Coordinates of C-alpha atoms in Angstrom, one line a residue:
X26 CA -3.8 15.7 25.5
X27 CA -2.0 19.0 24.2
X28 CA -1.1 18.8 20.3
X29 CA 1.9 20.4 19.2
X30 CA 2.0 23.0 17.1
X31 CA 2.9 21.8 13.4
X32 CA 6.5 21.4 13.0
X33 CA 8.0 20.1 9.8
X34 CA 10.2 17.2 11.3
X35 CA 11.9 16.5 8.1
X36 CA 14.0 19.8 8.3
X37 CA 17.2 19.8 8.3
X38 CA 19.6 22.3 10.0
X39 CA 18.1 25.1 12.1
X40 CA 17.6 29.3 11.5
X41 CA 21.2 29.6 12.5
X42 CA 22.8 27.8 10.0
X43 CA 20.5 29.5 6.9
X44 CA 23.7 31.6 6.2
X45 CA 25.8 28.5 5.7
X46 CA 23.4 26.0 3.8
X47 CA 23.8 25.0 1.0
X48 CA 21.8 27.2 -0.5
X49 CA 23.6 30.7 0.5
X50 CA 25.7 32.9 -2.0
X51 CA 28.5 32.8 -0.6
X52 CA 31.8 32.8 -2.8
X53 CA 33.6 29.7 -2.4
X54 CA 37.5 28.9 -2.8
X55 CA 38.9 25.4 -4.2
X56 CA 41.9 23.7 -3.5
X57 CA 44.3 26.0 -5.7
X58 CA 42.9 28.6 -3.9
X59 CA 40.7 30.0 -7.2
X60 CA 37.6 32.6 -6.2
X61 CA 34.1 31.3 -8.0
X62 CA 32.1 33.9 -8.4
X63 CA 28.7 34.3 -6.1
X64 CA 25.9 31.7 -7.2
X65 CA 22.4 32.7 -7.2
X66 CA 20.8 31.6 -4.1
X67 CA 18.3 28.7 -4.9
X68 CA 15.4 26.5 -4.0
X69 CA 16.7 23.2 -3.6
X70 CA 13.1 21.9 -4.3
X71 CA 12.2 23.4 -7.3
X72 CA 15.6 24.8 -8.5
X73 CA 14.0 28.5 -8.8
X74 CA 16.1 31.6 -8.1
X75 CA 15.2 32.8 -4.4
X76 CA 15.6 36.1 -5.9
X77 CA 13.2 35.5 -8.5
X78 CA 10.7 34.4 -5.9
X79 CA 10.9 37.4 -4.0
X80 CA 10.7 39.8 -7.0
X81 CA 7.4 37.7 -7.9
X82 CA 5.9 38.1 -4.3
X83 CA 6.4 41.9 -4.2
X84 CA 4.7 42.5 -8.0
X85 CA 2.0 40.4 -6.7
X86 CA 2.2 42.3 -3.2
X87 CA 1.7 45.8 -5.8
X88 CA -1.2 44.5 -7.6
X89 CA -2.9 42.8 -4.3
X90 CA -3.0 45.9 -2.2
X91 CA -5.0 48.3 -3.9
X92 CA -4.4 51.9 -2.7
X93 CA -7.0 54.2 -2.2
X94 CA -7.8 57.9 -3.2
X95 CA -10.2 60.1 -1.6
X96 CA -13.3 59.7 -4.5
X97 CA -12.5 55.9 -3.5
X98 CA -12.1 56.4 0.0
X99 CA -15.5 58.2 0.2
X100 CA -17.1 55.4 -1.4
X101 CA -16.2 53.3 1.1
X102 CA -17.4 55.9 3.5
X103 CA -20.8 55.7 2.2
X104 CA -21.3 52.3 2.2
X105 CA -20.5 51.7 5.3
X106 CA -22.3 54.9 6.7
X107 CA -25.5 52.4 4.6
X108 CA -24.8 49.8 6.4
X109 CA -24.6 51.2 9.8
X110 CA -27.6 53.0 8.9
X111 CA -29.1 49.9 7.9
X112 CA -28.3 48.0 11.1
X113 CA -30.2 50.6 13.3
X114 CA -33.5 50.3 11.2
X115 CA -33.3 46.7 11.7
X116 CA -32.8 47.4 15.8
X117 CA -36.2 49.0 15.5
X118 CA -38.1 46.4 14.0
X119 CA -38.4 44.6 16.8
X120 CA -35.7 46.0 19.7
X121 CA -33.8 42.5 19.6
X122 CA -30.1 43.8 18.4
X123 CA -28.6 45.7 21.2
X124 CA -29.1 49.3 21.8
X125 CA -25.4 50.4 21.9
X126 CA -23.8 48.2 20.4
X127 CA -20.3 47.3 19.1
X128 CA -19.3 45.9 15.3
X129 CA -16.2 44.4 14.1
X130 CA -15.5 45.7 10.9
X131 CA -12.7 43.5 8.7
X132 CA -11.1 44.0 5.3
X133 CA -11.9 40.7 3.7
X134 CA -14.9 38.7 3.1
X135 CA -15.5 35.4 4.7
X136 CA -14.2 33.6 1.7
X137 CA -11.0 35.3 2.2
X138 CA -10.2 33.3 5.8
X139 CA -10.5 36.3 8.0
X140 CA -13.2 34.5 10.2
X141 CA -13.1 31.0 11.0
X142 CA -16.3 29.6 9.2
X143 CA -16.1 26.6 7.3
X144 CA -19.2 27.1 5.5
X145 CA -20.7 24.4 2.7
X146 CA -23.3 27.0 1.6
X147 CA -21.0 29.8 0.3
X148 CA -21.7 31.4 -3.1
X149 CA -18.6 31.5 -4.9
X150 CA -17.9 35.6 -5.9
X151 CA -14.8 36.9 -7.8
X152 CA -13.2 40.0 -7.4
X153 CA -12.8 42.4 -10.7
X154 CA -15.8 40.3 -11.8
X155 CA -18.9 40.8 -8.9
X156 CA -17.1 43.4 -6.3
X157 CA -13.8 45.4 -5.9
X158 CA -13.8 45.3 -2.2
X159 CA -14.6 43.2 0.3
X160 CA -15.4 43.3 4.3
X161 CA -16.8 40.9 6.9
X162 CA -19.0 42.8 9.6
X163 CA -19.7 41.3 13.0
X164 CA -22.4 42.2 14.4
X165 CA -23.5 41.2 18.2
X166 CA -27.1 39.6 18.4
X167 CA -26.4 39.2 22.3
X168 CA -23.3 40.8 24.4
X169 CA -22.4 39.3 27.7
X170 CA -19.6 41.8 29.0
X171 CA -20.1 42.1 32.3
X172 CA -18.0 39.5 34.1
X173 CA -14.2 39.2 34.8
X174 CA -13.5 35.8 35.5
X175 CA -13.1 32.9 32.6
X176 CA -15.9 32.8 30.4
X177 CA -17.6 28.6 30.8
X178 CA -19.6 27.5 27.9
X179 CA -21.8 24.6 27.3
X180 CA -19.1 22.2 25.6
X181 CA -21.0 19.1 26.5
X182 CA -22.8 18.7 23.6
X183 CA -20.4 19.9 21.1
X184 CA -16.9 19.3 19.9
X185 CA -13.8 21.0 20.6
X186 CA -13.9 25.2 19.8
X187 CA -17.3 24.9 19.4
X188 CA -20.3 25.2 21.9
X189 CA -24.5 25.8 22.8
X190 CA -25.8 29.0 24.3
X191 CA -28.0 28.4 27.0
X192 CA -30.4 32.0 27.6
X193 CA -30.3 30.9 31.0
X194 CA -27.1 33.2 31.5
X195 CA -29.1 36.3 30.3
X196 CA -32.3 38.3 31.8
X197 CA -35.5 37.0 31.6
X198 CA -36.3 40.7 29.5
X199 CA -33.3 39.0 26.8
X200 CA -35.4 35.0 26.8
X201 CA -38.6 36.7 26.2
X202 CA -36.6 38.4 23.1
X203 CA -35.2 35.8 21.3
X204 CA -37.4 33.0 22.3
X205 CA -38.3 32.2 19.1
X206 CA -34.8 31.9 17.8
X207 CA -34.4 29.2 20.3
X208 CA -34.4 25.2 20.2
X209 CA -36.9 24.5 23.1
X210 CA -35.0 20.9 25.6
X211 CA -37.5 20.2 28.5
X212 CA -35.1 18.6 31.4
X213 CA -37.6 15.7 33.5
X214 CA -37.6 18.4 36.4
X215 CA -39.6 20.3 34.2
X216 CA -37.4 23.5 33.6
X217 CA -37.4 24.4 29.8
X218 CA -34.0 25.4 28.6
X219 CA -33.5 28.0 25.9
X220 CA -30.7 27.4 23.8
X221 CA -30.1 29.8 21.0
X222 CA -29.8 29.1 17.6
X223 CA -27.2 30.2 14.9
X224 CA -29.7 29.0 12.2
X225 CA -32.7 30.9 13.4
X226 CA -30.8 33.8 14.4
X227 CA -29.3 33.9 11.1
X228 CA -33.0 33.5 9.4
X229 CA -34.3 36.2 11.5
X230 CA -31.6 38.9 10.9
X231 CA -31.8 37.9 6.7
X232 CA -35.5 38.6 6.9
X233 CA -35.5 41.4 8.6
X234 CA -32.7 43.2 6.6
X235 CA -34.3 42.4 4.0
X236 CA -37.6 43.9 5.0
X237 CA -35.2 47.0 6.1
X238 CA -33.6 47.3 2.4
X239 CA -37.5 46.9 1.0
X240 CA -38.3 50.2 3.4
X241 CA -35.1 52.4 2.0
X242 CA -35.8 51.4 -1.3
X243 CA -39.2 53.1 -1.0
X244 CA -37.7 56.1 -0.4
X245 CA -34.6 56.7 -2.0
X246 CA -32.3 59.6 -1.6
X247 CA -29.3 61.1 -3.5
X248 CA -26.1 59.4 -3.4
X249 CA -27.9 56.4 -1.6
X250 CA -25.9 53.2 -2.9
X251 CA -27.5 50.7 -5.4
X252 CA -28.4 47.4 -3.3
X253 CA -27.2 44.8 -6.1
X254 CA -27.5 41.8 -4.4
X255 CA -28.4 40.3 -1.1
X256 CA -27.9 36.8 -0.4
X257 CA -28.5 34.2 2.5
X258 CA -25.5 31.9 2.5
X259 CA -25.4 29.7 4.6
X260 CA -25.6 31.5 8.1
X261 CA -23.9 34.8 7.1
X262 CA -25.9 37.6 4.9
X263 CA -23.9 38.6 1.8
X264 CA -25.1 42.0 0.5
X265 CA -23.3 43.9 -2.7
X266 CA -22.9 47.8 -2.4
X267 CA -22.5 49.7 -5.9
X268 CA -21.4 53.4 -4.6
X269 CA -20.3 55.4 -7.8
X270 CA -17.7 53.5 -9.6
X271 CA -17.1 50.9 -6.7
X272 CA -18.8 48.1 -5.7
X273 CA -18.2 46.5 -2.3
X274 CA -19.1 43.1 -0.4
X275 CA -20.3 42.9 2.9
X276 CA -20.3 39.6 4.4
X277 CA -22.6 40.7 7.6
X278 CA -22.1 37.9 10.4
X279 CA -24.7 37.5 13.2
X280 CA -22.5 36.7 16.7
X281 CA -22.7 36.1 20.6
X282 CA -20.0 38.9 22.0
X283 CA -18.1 38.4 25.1
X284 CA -15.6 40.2 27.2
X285 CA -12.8 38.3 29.0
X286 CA -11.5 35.2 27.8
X287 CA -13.3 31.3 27.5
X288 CA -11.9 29.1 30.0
X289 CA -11.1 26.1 27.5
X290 CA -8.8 28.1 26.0
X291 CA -7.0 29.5 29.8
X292 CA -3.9 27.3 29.5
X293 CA -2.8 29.3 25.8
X294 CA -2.5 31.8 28.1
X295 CA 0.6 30.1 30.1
X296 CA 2.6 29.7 27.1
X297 CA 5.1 31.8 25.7
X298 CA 4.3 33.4 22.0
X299 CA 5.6 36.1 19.9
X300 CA 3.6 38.6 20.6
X301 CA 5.0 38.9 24.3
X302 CA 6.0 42.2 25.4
X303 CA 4.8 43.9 21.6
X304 CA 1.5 44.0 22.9
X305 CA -0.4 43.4 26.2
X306 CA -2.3 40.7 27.2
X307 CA -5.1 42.5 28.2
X308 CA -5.5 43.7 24.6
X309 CA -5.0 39.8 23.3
X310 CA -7.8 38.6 25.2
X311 CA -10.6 41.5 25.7
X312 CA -13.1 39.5 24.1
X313 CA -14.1 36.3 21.7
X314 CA -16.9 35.3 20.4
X315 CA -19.5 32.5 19.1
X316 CA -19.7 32.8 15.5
X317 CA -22.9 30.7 13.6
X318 CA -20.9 27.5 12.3
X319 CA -21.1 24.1 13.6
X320 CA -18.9 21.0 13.9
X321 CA -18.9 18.3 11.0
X322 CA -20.7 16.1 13.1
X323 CA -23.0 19.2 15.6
X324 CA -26.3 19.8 15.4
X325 CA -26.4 22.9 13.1
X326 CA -29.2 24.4 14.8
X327 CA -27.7 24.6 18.4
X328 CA -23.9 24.7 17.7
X329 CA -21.9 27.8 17.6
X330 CA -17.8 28.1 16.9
X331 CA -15.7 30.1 19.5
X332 CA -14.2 33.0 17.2
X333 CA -11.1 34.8 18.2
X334 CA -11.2 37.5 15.4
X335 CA -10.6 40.4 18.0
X336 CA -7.3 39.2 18.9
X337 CA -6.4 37.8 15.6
X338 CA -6.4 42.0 14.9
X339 CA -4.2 42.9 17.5
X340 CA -2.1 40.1 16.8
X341 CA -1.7 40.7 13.0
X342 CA 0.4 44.1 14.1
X343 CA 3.4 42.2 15.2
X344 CA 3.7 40.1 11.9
X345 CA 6.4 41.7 10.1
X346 CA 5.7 42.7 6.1
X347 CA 7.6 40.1 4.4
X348 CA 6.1 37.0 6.1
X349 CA 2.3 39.0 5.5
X350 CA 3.4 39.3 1.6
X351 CA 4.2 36.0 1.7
X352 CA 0.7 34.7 3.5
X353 CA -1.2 36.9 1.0
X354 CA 0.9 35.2 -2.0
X355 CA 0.6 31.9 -0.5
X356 CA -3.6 32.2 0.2
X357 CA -3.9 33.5 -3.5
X358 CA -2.3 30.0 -4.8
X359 CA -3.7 27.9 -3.1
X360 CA -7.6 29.4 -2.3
X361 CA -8.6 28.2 -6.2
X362 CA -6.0 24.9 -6.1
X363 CA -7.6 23.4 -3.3
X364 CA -11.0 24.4 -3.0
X365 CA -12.5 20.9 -4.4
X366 CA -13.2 18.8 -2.8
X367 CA -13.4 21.3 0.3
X368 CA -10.9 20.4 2.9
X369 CA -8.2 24.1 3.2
X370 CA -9.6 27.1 3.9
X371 CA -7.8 30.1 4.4
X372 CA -8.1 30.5 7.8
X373 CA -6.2 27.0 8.3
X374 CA -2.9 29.2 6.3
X375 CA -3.7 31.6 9.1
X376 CA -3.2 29.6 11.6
X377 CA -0.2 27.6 10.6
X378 CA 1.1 31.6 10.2
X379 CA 0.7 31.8 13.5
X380 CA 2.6 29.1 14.8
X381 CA 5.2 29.6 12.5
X382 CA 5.7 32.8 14.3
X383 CA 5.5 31.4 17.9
X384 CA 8.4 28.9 16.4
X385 CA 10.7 31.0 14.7
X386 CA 13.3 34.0 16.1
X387 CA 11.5 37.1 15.4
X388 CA 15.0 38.3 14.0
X389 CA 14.4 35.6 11.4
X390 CA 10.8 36.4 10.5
X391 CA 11.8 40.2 10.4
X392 CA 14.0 39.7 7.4
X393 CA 12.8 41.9 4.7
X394 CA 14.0 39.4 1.5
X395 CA 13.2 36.6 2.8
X396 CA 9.5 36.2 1.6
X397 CA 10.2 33.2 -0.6
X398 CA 11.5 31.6 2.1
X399 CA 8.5 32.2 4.3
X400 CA 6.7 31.1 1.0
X401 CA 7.8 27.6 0.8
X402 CA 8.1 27.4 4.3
X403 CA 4.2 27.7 4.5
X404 CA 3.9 25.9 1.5
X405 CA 6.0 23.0 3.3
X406 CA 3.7 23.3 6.5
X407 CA 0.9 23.1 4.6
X408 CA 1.5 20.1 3.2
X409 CA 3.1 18.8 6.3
X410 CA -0.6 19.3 7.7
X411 CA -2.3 17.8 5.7
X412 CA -0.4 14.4 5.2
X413 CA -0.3 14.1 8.8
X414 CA -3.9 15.6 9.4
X415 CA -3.1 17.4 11.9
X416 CA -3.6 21.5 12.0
X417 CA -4.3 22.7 15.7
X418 CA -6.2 26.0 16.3
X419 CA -3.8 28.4 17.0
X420 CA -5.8 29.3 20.3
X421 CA -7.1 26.1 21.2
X422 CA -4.3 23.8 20.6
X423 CA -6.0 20.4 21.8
X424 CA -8.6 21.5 18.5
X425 CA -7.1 19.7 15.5
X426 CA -8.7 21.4 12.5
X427 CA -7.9 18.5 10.2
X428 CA -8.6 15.5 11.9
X429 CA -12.3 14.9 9.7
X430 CA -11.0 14.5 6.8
X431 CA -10.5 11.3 4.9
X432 CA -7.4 9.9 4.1
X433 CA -8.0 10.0 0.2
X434 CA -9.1 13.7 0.2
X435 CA -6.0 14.8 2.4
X436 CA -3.7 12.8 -0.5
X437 CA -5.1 14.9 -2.9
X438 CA -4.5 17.8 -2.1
X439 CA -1.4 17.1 -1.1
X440 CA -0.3 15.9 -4.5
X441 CA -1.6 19.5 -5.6
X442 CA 0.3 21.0 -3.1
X443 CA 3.5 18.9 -4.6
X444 CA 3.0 20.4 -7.7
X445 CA 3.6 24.1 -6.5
X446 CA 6.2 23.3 -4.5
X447 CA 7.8 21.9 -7.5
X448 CA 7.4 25.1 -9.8
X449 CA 6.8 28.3 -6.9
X450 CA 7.6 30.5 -9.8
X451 CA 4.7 29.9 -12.0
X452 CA 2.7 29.5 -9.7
X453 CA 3.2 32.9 -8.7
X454 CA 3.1 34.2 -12.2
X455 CA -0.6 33.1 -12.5
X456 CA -1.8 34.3 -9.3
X457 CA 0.1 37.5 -10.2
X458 CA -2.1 37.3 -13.9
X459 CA -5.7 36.3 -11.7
X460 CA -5.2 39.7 -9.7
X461 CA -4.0 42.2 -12.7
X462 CA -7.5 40.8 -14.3
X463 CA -9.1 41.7 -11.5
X464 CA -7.9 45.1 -11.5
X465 CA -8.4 45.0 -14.7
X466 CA -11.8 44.7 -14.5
X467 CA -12.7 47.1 -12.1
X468 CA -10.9 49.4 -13.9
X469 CA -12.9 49.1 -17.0
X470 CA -16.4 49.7 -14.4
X471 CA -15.2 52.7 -13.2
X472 CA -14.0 53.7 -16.8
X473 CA -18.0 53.3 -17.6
X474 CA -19.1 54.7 -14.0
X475 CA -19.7 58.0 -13.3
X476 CA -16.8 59.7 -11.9
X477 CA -18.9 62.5 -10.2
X478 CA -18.4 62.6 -5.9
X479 CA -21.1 60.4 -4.7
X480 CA -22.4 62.3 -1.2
X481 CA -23.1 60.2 1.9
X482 CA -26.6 59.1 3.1
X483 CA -26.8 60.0 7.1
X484 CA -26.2 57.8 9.5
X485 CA -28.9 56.5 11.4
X486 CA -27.8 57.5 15.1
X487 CA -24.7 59.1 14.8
X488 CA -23.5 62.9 13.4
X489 CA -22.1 62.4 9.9
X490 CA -19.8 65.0 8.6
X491 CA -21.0 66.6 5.4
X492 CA -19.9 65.6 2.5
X493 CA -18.1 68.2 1.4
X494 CA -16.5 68.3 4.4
X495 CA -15.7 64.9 4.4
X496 CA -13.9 65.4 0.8
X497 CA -11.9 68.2 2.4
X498 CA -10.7 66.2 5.0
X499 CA -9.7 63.5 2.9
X500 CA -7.8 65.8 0.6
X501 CA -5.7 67.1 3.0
X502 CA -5.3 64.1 4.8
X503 CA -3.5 62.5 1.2
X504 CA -1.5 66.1 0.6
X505 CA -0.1 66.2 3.8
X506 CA 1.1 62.7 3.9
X507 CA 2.4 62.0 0.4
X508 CA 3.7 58.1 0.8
X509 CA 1.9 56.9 3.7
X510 CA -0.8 54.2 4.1
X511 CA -4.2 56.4 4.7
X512 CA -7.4 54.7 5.4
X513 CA -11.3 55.4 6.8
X514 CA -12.2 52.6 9.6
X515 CA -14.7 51.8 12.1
X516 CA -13.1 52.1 15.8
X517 CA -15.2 49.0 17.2
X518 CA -16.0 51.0 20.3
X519 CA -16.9 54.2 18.7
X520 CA -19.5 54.0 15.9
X521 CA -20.4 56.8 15.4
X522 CA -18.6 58.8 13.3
X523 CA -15.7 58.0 10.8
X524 CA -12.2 58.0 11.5
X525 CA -9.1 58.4 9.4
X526 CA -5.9 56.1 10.2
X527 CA -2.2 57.4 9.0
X528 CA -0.2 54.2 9.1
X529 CA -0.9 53.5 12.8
X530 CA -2.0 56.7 14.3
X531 CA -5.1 57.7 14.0
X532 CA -7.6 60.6 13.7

């Protein structure tokens, strides 16, 4: 059975009559023909000015985004150059990461939603207080990329986005590799069936990082980052980066790459979405993976989630700014309101995101001041979800991301949710006060740090530019585009050497 994607039946009215409701600020004209002067537009809700909403969104939009200069952007340069560097020491321990292989880097650590891993053993870090920045890296333990028809999985043990990974679909070379992160099932015809792990996986690639970061420790060299903590949470390693005045979190995420597209999820495929004819299919679905978290009810040790982070990134370029500011205000409320007892995570926002997009006219969703709409829209959907237990994954419709939870815990949090929606405003103001204490913060560090350009270890692998060079580059990347969005990423399919992005071209 095919769940539909969360509507709010309650509405009233559709997008076309917004301009007429009764919330619009429009002059009106009585019976003796007298002109009122334009009334503020309103929340019928919560009485708060619309205008007022927005104006809170975009200060907390300014203090959110953190813009970077090129000391900063270096920094994050060099950590990342570390952890690359990192990665292929631990490829040489024993030869069981791929040779060439290809990372998904994301701003955001896991915590923030940006992959969909609903993990109990997550060690709660703050912003301002343990790390400035944050980034989730996935990194491929085994890559299957050469087929072209519909990727089947093993589903039969496992519930709905979630499945085992038989070896048997990889080289006997590969088995012999990773046997020992495998759980061992003898079938009565005698074959032994390999099925790999995410919680020995994950145990492996901790300890062996961690005998990596013993190694360059030994032998430190000038400008090499400080390693100030590393941490097994869960199935995901959490490692903390000081580089000169920054500090930066990676959440490093062991995965199972594929090219192509799982079969379970074929018939999204068939349905029209928003993203149709802004971006091609073929760069929507050139690859998903199995990320290492189970079911509430799988076997931890065997289960893996299907992850669609690849084409979550492409899919992110056709949200428009406004309804983004408002997702980004929206996950700061409610990522501290609802975190106990567990039951929201970011990634479930995400999602309802999504299919708000897929439901509305993108000539609505475009609307530049109409974030505190989009706001209580996703606040409404939210709670909307939750009373009726029912979130479907974006991808995998027939997956309702709600449905194990209890009645008394869904309530709850719906109550909470009751309370924002009654007062947006101050709601706002104190997420807007969490993030300027943040800043804050991190200010004060780098107030204490040195200030001195921090030069860049050498990759391990790849040609890195100098570091003087690098500088250079920055520099007059920054003076010749005064006002524009300037950033160092990773290119998943080039590693090797750091590129520069200019809003979206890129260098």
């Amino acid at each position: 059975m095919k769940m539909a994607a969360p509507v709010l039946a309650s509405r009233a009215g559709t997008v076309n009559s917004i301009g007429s409701s009764t919330n619009s600020t429009a002059s009106s004209t009585n019976n003796n023909n007298k002109i009122h002067p334009s009334l503020p537009e309103l929340d019928f809700r919560s009485g708060a000015r619309i205008e007022e909403l927005n104006k809170l969104i975009q200060e907390f939009s300014k203090h959110d985004q953190r813009e970077y200069d090129d000391q900063r952007a270096l920094e994050i340069h060099t950590a990342k150059d570390f952890i690359f560097s990192m990665l292929g020491m631990v490829q040489k321990l024993d030869q069981k990461l791929p040779v060439a292989n290809e990372y998904l880097l994301l701003s955001g650590g896991v915590r923030e939603g940006v992959v969909d891993m609903d993990l109990d053993e997550l060690n709660v870090y703050a912003r301002g207080t343990d790390y400035d920045m944050d980034f989730t890296l996935l990194v491929p333990a085994l890559k299957l990329h050469d087929r072209n028809q519909p990727v089947t999985l093993d589903m039969r043990h496992s519930a709905l986005c979630h499945s085992w990974l038989s070896l048997r679909l990889f080289d006997e070379g590969t088995i012999n590799k990773w046997k020992d992160c495998c759980t061992i099932v003898d079938h009565i015809n005698g074959a032994t069936n390999y099925f790999f792990s995410p919680t020995k996986v994950a145990d492996w690639f901790y300890e062996s990082i961690s005998v990596v970061l013993v190694e360059i420790q030994k032998k430190p060299q000038r400008g090499m980052p400080k390693v100030e903590k590393v941490e097994k949470n869960g199935t995901i390693i959490s490692i903390i980066l000081g580089v000169g005045s920054s500090r930066m979190l990676y959440d490093i995420v062991p995965v199972v790459s594929f090219k192509g597209w799982p079969a379970v999820a074929q018939s999204w495929l068939m349905e029209n979405h928003f993203w149709d004819g802004k971006i091609t299919e073929e760069e929507v679905i050139s690859g998903f993976y199995l990320v290492p978290a189970c079911s509430f009810k799988g076997k931890k040790e065997n289960e893996w989630r299907l992850s669609f982070a690849r084409s979550e990134v492409q899919l992110k370029k056709c949200i428009s700014s406004s309804l983004m500011q408002a997702y980004q205000a929206c996950k700061a409320i409610i990522i501290k309101l609802l975190s106990r007892p567990k039951a929201i995570s970011p990634y479930h926002l995400r999602s309802m995101m999504l299919w708000s997009c897929d439901r509305l006219p993108a000539s609505y969703l475009s609307q530049e001041d109409f974030s505190a709409h989009f706001l209580l829209g996703l606040i409404d959907d939210l709670q909307h979800c939750l009373v009726n237990k029912m979130c479907p994954n974006y991808f995998i419709p027939q997956c309702n991301m709600l449905e194990h939870l209890s009645d008394e815990t869904v309530m709850l949090h719906a109550r909470k949710l009751s309370s924002v929606r009654s007062d947006p405003a101050e709601h706002l103001r104190t997420a807007i006060e969490h993030v300027k204490a943040a800043n804050r913060l991190t200010l004060d560090l780098q107030r204490r740090g040195s200030s001195s350009s921090i030069p860049s270890p050498q990759s391990d692998g790849g040609e890195s530019q100098p570091d003087d060079r690098l500088a250079k580059k920055l520099q007059q990347l920054v003076t010749e585009n005064p006002g524009k969005s300037i950033s160092v990423f990773i290119n998943p399919d080039d590693v090797t050497r750091p590129h520069f992005r200019i809003d979206d071209k890129f260098f």
